[in-house]
PDB file of N, CA and C and ligand atoms in Angstrom:
ATOM      1  N   MET A 219       1.455  -1.193   0.557  1.00  0.00           N
ATOM      2  CA  MET A 219      -0.244  -0.191   0.229  1.00  0.00           C
ATOM      3  C   MET A 219       1.137   0.840  -0.356  1.00  0.00           C
ATOM      4  N   LEU A 220       0.277   1.985  -0.224  1.00  0.00           N
ATOM      5  CA  LEU A 220       1.067   3.643  -0.580  1.00  0.00           C
ATOM      6  C   LEU A 220      -0.473   4.632  -0.190  1.00  0.00           C
ATOM      7  N   ILE A 221       1.167   4.873   1.290  1.00  0.00           N
ATOM      8  CA  ILE A 221       0.747   5.751   2.372  1.00  0.00           C
ATOM      9  C   ILE A 221       1.914   7.745   1.873  1.00  0.00           C
ATOM     10  N   THR A 222       2.477   7.256   1.138  1.00  0.00           N
ATOM     11  CA  THR A 222       3.138   8.803   0.819  1.00  0.00           C
ATOM     12  C   THR A 222       3.652   8.334  -0.439  1.00  0.00           C
ATOM     13  N   ASP A 223       3.449   9.269  -1.024  1.00  0.00           N
ATOM     14  CA  ASP A 223       4.300   9.955  -2.179  1.00  0.00           C
ATOM     15  C   ASP A 223       6.470  10.188  -2.523  1.00  0.00           C
ATOM     16  N   THR A 224       6.538   8.806  -2.856  1.00  0.00           N
ATOM     17  CA  THR A 224       7.908   8.299  -3.130  1.00  0.00           C
ATOM     18  C   THR A 224       8.098   8.717  -4.162  1.00  0.00           C
ATOM     19  N   GLY A 225       7.173   9.760  -4.901  1.00  0.00           N
ATOM     20  CA  GLY A 225       7.459   9.531  -6.988  1.00  0.00           C
ATOM     21  C   GLY A 225       6.879   7.857  -7.666  1.00  0.00           C
ATOM     22  N   VAL A 226       6.133   6.509  -7.443  1.00  0.00           N
ATOM     23  CA  VAL A 226       6.300   5.289  -8.128  1.00  0.00           C
ATOM     24  C   VAL A 226       5.374   5.931  -9.215  1.00  0.00           C
ATOM     25  N   PRO A 227       6.199   5.703 -10.044  1.00  0.00           N
ATOM     26  CA  PRO A 227       5.217   6.016 -11.796  1.00  0.00           C
ATOM     27  C   PRO A 227       4.444   5.471 -11.330  1.00  0.00           C
ATOM     28  N   GLU A 228       3.213   6.099 -12.583  1.00  0.00           N
ATOM     29  CA  GLU A 228       1.671   5.359 -11.983  1.00  0.00           C
ATOM     30  C   GLU A 228       1.694   4.009 -12.538  1.00  0.00           C
ATOM     31  N   ARG A 229       2.069   4.260 -14.099  1.00  0.00           N
ATOM     32  CA  ARG A 229       2.323   3.024 -14.490  1.00  0.00           C
ATOM     33  C   ARG A 229       1.857   1.178 -13.054  1.00  0.00           C
ATOM     34  N   PHE A 230       3.034   1.960 -13.158  1.00  0.00           N
ATOM     35  CA  PHE A 230       2.822   0.616 -11.413  1.00  0.00           C
ATOM     36  C   PHE A 230       1.764   0.805 -10.696  1.00  0.00           C
ATOM     37  N   ILE A 231       0.673   2.007 -10.526  1.00  0.00           N
ATOM     38  CA  ILE A 231      -0.075   1.751  -9.374  1.00  0.00           C
ATOM     39  C   ILE A 231      -1.245   1.487  -9.688  1.00  0.00           C
ATOM     40  N   GLU A 232      -2.017   0.675  -8.973  1.00  0.00           N
ATOM     41  CA  GLU A 232      -3.142   0.843  -8.904  1.00  0.00           C
ATOM     42  C   GLU A 232      -4.257   0.859  -7.383  1.00  0.00           C
ATOM     43  N   VAL A 233      -6.041   1.533  -7.967  1.00  0.00           N
ATOM     44  CA  VAL A 233      -6.646   1.934  -6.442  1.00  0.00           C
ATOM     45  C   VAL A 233      -7.051   0.883  -6.617  1.00  0.00           C
ATOM     46  N   ASP A 234      -7.251  -0.227  -5.101  1.00  0.00           N
ATOM     47  CA  ASP A 234      -7.902  -1.390  -4.924  1.00  0.00           C
ATOM     48  C   ASP A 234      -9.966  -0.772  -4.527  1.00  0.00           C
ATOM     49  N   GLU A 235      -9.913  -1.337  -3.622  1.00  0.00           N
ATOM     50  CA  GLU A 235     -11.766  -1.324  -4.118  1.00  0.00           C
ATOM     51  C   GLU A 235     -12.445  -0.285  -2.900  1.00  0.00           C
ATOM     52  N   TRP A 236     -10.779  -0.097  -1.853  1.00  0.00           N
ATOM     53  CA  TRP A 236     -11.275   0.667  -0.911  1.00  0.00           C
ATOM     54  C   TRP A 236     -11.031   1.907  -0.836  1.00  0.00           C
ATOM     55  N   GLY A 237     -10.871   2.460  -2.323  1.00  0.00           N
ATOM     56  CA  GLY A 237      -9.962   4.084  -2.840  1.00  0.00           C
ATOM     57  C   GLY A 237      -8.293   3.600  -2.411  1.00  0.00           C
ATOM     58  N   SER A 238      -7.948   2.649  -1.405  1.00  0.00           N
ATOM     59  CA  SER A 238      -6.196   2.994  -1.868  1.00  0.00           C
ATOM     60  C   SER A 238      -4.983   3.004  -2.607  1.00  0.00           C
ATOM     61  N   GLU A 239      -3.981   3.472  -2.366  1.00  0.00           N
ATOM     62  CA  GLU A 239      -3.314   3.400  -3.858  1.00  0.00           C
ATOM     63  C   GLU A 239      -2.812   1.422  -3.542  1.00  0.00           C
ATOM     64  N   THR A 240      -1.791   1.072  -4.691  1.00  0.00           N
ATOM     65  CA  THR A 240      -1.510  -0.142  -3.891  1.00  0.00           C
ATOM     66  C   THR A 240      -0.221  -0.168  -5.490  1.00  0.00           C
ATOM     67  N   MET A 241       0.565  -1.030  -4.808  1.00  0.00           N
ATOM     68  CA  MET A 241       1.552  -1.063  -6.005  1.00  0.00           C
ATOM     69  C   MET A 241       1.079  -2.202  -6.684  1.00  0.00           C
ATOM     70  N   SER A 242       0.658  -2.154  -8.688  1.00  0.00           N
ATOM     71  CA  SER A 242       0.339  -3.224  -8.667  1.00  0.00           C
ATOM     72  C   SER A 242       1.099  -4.186  -9.127  1.00  0.00           C
ATOM     73  N   ARG A 243       0.408  -5.368  -9.159  1.00  0.00           N
ATOM     74  CA  ARG A 243       1.711  -6.645  -9.262  1.00  0.00           C
ATOM     75  C   ARG A 243       0.651  -7.594 -10.754  1.00  0.00           C
ATOM     76  N   LEU A 244       1.336  -8.453 -10.758  1.00  0.00           N
ATOM     77  CA  LEU A 244       1.069  -9.495 -11.889  1.00  0.00           C
ATOM     78  C   LEU A 244       0.729 -10.601 -11.498  1.00  0.00           C
ATOM     79  N   ASP A 245       0.249 -11.362 -12.856  1.00  0.00           N
ATOM     80  CA  ASP A 245      -1.140 -12.037 -12.455  1.00  0.00           C
ATOM     81  C   ASP A 245       0.381 -13.730 -11.880  1.00  0.00           C
ATOM     82  N   ASP A 246       1.199 -13.375 -11.518  1.00  0.00           N
ATOM     83  CA  ASP A 246       1.645 -14.426  -9.823  1.00  0.00           C
ATOM     84  C   ASP A 246       1.757 -13.884  -8.813  1.00  0.00           C
ATOM     85  N   GLY A 247       1.439 -13.222  -8.659  1.00  0.00           N
ATOM     86  CA  GLY A 247       1.484 -12.080  -7.105  1.00  0.00           C
ATOM     87  C   GLY A 247       3.144 -11.577  -6.745  1.00  0.00           C
ATOM     88  N   TRP A 248       3.464 -10.931  -8.718  1.00  0.00           N
ATOM     89  CA  TRP A 248       5.240 -10.790  -8.242  1.00  0.00           C
ATOM     90  C   TRP A 248       4.578  -9.233  -8.224  1.00  0.00           C
ATOM     91  N   CYS A 249       5.747  -8.162  -7.625  1.00  0.00           N
ATOM     92  CA  CYS A 249       5.448  -6.920  -7.767  1.00  0.00           C
ATOM     93  C   CYS A 249       5.550  -6.636  -9.070  1.00  0.00           C
ATOM     94  N   ALA A 250       5.009  -5.488  -9.052  1.00  0.00           N
ATOM     95  CA  ALA A 250       4.772  -4.933 -11.125  1.00  0.00           C
ATOM     96  C   ALA A 250       6.699  -3.655 -10.871  1.00  0.00           C
ATOM     97  N   ALA A 251       6.902  -4.143 -10.504  1.00  0.00           N
ATOM     98  CA  ALA A 251       8.270  -3.440 -10.665  1.00  0.00           C
ATOM     99  C   ALA A 251       9.522  -3.793 -10.128  1.00  0.00           C
ATOM    100  N   LEU A 252       9.230  -5.673  -9.654  1.00  0.00           N
ATOM    101  CA  LEU A 252      10.784  -6.245  -9.624  1.00  0.00           C
ATOM    102  C   LEU A 252      10.895  -6.534 -11.243  1.00  0.00           C
ATOM    103  N   ASP A 253      12.255  -6.822 -11.655  1.00  0.00           N
ATOM    104  CA  ASP A 253      13.031  -6.884 -12.110  1.00  0.00           C
ATOM    105  C   ASP A 253      13.032  -7.533 -12.173  1.00  0.00           C
ATOM    106  N   ARG A 254      12.481  -8.583 -12.711  1.00  0.00           N
ATOM    107  CA  ARG A 254      12.757 -10.327 -12.818  1.00  0.00           C
ATOM    108  C   ARG A 254      13.560 -11.226 -13.367  1.00  0.00           C
ATOM    109  N   ARG A 255      14.828  -9.750 -13.693  1.00  0.00           N
ATOM    110  CA  ARG A 255      15.684 -10.729 -14.525  1.00  0.00           C
ATOM    111  C   ARG A 255      17.204 -10.792 -13.746  1.00  0.00           C
ATOM    112  N   THR A 256      16.745  -9.876 -13.292  1.00  0.00           N
ATOM    113  CA  THR A 256      17.773  -9.060 -11.972  1.00  0.00           C
ATOM    114  C   THR A 256      17.458  -9.277 -10.206  1.00  0.00           C
ATOM    115  N   MET A 257      16.254  -9.836 -10.589  1.00  0.00           N
ATOM    116  CA  MET A 257      14.827  -9.635  -9.327  1.00  0.00           C
ATOM    117  C   MET A 257      15.605  -8.732  -8.420  1.00  0.00           C
ATOM    118  N   SER A 258      15.862  -7.270  -9.117  1.00  0.00           N
ATOM    119  CA  SER A 258      16.115  -5.929  -8.142  1.00  0.00           C
ATOM    120  C   SER A 258      14.501  -5.191  -8.002  1.00  0.00           C
ATOM    121  N   CYS A 259      14.458  -4.312  -7.772  1.00  0.00           N
ATOM    122  CA  CYS A 259      13.601  -3.828  -7.937  1.00  0.00           C
ATOM    123  C   CYS A 259      14.288  -1.863  -8.062  1.00  0.00           C
ATOM    124  N   SER A 260      13.205  -2.045  -9.684  1.00  0.00           N
ATOM    125  CA  SER A 260      13.502  -1.567  -9.863  1.00  0.00           C
ATOM    126  C   SER A 260      12.908   0.153 -10.634  1.00  0.00           C
ATOM    127  N   ILE A 261      12.725   0.544  -9.233  1.00  0.00           N
ATOM    128  CA  ILE A 261      12.215   1.702  -9.089  1.00  0.00           C
ATOM    129  C   ILE A 261      13.155   2.107  -7.667  1.00  0.00           C
ATOM    130  N   TYR A 262      13.683   1.271  -7.279  1.00  0.00           N
ATOM    131  CA  TYR A 262      14.253   1.792  -6.154  1.00  0.00           C
ATOM    132  C   TYR A 262      14.428   2.910  -6.156  1.00  0.00           C
ATOM    133  N   LEU A 263      14.612   3.880  -6.192  1.00  0.00           N
ATOM    134  CA  LEU A 263      15.084   4.915  -5.620  1.00  0.00           C
ATOM    135  C   LEU A 263      13.411   5.122  -5.369  1.00  0.00           C
ATOM    136  N   ASN A 264      12.617   5.208  -6.060  1.00  0.00           N
ATOM    137  CA  ASN A 264      11.361   5.433  -5.703  1.00  0.00           C
ATOM    138  C   ASN A 264       9.940   4.520  -4.957  1.00  0.00           C
ATOM    139  N   ARG A 265      10.970   3.656  -4.731  1.00  0.00           N
ATOM    140  CA  ARG A 265      10.234   2.498  -4.206  1.00  0.00           C
ATOM    141  C   ARG A 265       8.951   3.433  -2.595  1.00  0.00           C
ATOM    142  N   PRO A 266       7.976   1.822  -2.873  1.00  0.00           N
ATOM    143  CA  PRO A 266       7.273   2.773  -2.004  1.00  0.00           C
ATOM    144  C   PRO A 266       7.791   2.976  -0.198  1.00  0.00           C
ATOM    145  N   LEU A 267       7.312   3.787   0.511  1.00  0.00           N
ATOM    146  CA  LEU A 267       7.342   4.020   2.225  1.00  0.00           C
ATOM    147  C   LEU A 267       7.655   1.714   3.009  1.00  0.00           C
ATOM    148  N   ILE A 268       6.328   0.989   2.913  1.00  0.00           N
ATOM    149  CA  ILE A 268       6.908  -0.146   3.349  1.00  0.00           C
ATOM    150  C   ILE A 268       8.061  -0.234   2.844  1.00  0.00           C
ATOM    151  N   CYS A 269       8.862  -0.673   1.437  1.00  0.00           N
ATOM    152  CA  CYS A 269       9.748  -1.447   0.702  1.00  0.00           C
ATOM    153  C   CYS A 269      10.586  -1.169   1.230  1.00  0.00           C
ATOM    154  N   ARG A 270      10.612   0.569   1.704  1.00  0.00           N
ATOM    155  CA  ARG A 270      12.135   1.112   3.188  1.00  0.00           C
ATOM    156  C   ARG A 270      12.560   0.385   4.409  1.00  0.00           C
ATOM    157  N   GLU A 271      11.032   0.482   5.061  1.00  0.00           N
ATOM    158  CA  GLU A 271      11.208  -0.073   6.238  1.00  0.00           C
ATOM    159  C   GLU A 271      10.836  -1.648   6.451  1.00  0.00           C
ATOM    160  N   PHE A 272      10.686  -2.453   4.974  1.00  0.00           N
ATOM    161  CA  PHE A 272      10.284  -4.438   5.892  1.00  0.00           C
ATOM    162  C   PHE A 272      12.514  -4.459   5.564  1.00  0.00           C
ATOM    163  N   ASP A 273      11.836  -5.338   6.830  1.00  0.00           N
ATOM    164  CA  ASP A 273      13.422  -5.690   7.722  1.00  0.00           C
ATOM    165  C   ASP A 273      13.925  -7.311   7.122  1.00  0.00           C
ATOM    166  N   MET A 274      15.202  -6.973   5.532  1.00  0.00           N
ATOM    167  CA  MET A 274      15.090  -8.009   4.801  1.00  0.00           C
ATOM    168  C   MET A 274      15.670  -8.987   5.484  1.00  0.00           C
ATOM    169  N   GLY A 275      14.660 -10.004   5.739  1.00  0.00           N
ATOM    170  CA  GLY A 275      15.786 -10.900   6.537  1.00  0.00           C
ATOM    171  C   GLY A 275      15.230 -11.273   7.861  1.00  0.00           C
ATOM    172  N   GLY A 276      14.311 -10.741   8.247  1.00  0.00           N
ATOM    173  CA  GLY A 276      13.693 -10.250   9.074  1.00  0.00           C
ATOM    174  C   GLY A 276      12.670 -11.722   9.668  1.00  0.00           C
ATOM    175  N   PRO A 277      11.814 -11.554  10.482  1.00  0.00           N
ATOM    176  CA  PRO A 277      10.477 -12.235  10.336  1.00  0.00           C
ATOM    177  C   PRO A 277       9.398 -12.458   9.469  1.00  0.00           C
ATOM    178  N   ASP A 278       9.210 -11.218   9.002  1.00  0.00           N
ATOM    179  CA  ASP A 278       8.494 -10.627   8.285  1.00  0.00           C
ATOM    180  C   ASP A 278       8.373 -11.377   6.607  1.00  0.00           C
ATOM    181  N   CYS A 279       9.629 -11.384   6.624  1.00  0.00           N
ATOM    182  CA  CYS A 279      10.365 -11.972   5.059  1.00  0.00           C
ATOM    183  C   CYS A 279      11.065 -12.837   5.165  1.00  0.00           C
ATOM    184  N   GLN A 280      11.215 -13.700   6.276  1.00  0.00           N
ATOM    185  CA  GLN A 280      11.315 -15.708   6.443  1.00  0.00           C
ATOM    186  C   GLN A 280       9.866 -15.937   6.451  1.00  0.00           C
ATOM    187  N   GLU A 281       8.682 -15.889   6.788  1.00  0.00           N
ATOM    188  CA  GLU A 281       7.396 -16.086   6.818  1.00  0.00           C
ATOM    189  C   GLU A 281       7.368 -16.077   5.014  1.00  0.00           C
ATOM    190  N   GLU A 282       7.245 -14.196   4.201  1.00  0.00           N
ATOM    191  CA  GLU A 282       7.528 -14.474   3.110  1.00  0.00           C
ATOM    192  C   GLU A 282       7.684 -15.847   2.050  1.00  0.00           C
ATOM    193  N   ARG A 283       9.141 -15.763   2.385  1.00  0.00           N
ATOM    194  CA  ARG A 283       9.744 -17.024   1.651  1.00  0.00           C
ATOM    195  C   ARG A 283       9.160 -18.596   1.798  1.00  0.00           C
ATOM    196  N   LEU A 284       9.072 -18.234   2.853  1.00  0.00           N
ATOM    197  CA  LEU A 284       8.215 -20.019   3.233  1.00  0.00           C
ATOM    198  C   LEU A 284       6.564 -20.022   2.165  1.00  0.00           C
ATOM    199  N   ARG A 285       6.002 -19.573   2.183  1.00  0.00           N
ATOM    200  CA  ARG A 285       5.018 -19.865   1.230  1.00  0.00           C
ATOM    201  C   ARG A 285       4.624 -19.970  -0.294  1.00  0.00           C
ATOM    202  N   PRO A 286       4.005 -20.691  -0.305  1.00  0.00           N
ATOM    203  CA  PRO A 286       4.221 -21.744  -1.788  1.00  0.00           C
ATOM    204  C   PRO A 286       3.846 -20.843  -2.730  1.00  0.00           C
TER     205      PRO A 286
HETATM  206  S1  SF4 B  72      11.182  -3.309  -3.623  1.00  0.00           S
HETATM  207 FE1  SF4 B  72       9.855  -4.672  -4.172  1.00  0.00          FE
HETATM  208  S2  SF4 B  72       7.558  -4.694  -3.551  1.00  0.00           S
HETATM  209 FE2  SF4 B  72       9.012  -2.941  -3.516  1.00  0.00          FE
HETATM  210  S3  SF4 B  72       8.307  -2.174  -5.253  1.00  0.00           S
HETATM  211 FE3  SF4 B  72      10.374  -2.490  -5.461  1.00  0.00          FE
HETATM  212  S4  SF4 B  72       9.756  -4.566  -6.740  1.00  0.00           S
HETATM  213 FE4  SF4 B  72       8.221  -4.074  -5.729  1.00  0.00          FE
END
């Protein structure tokens, strides 16, 4: 969810049924801004706040990695 304006390009933004802006996802659930070739963020300098604060390798990260 986008809660602050960090300059995410419009083409990567969707509005959900409650009117909140979110990062768009591809059909397989991956973030549309992910460069699948390098597995890195294609908008790194403009990534959403939540991406900046996500603790890489932390409990939430480990939980996500275990998801099928
Ligand atoms: S850091 Fe990851 S989830 Fe966040 S915008 Fe970039 S590719 Fe998407």
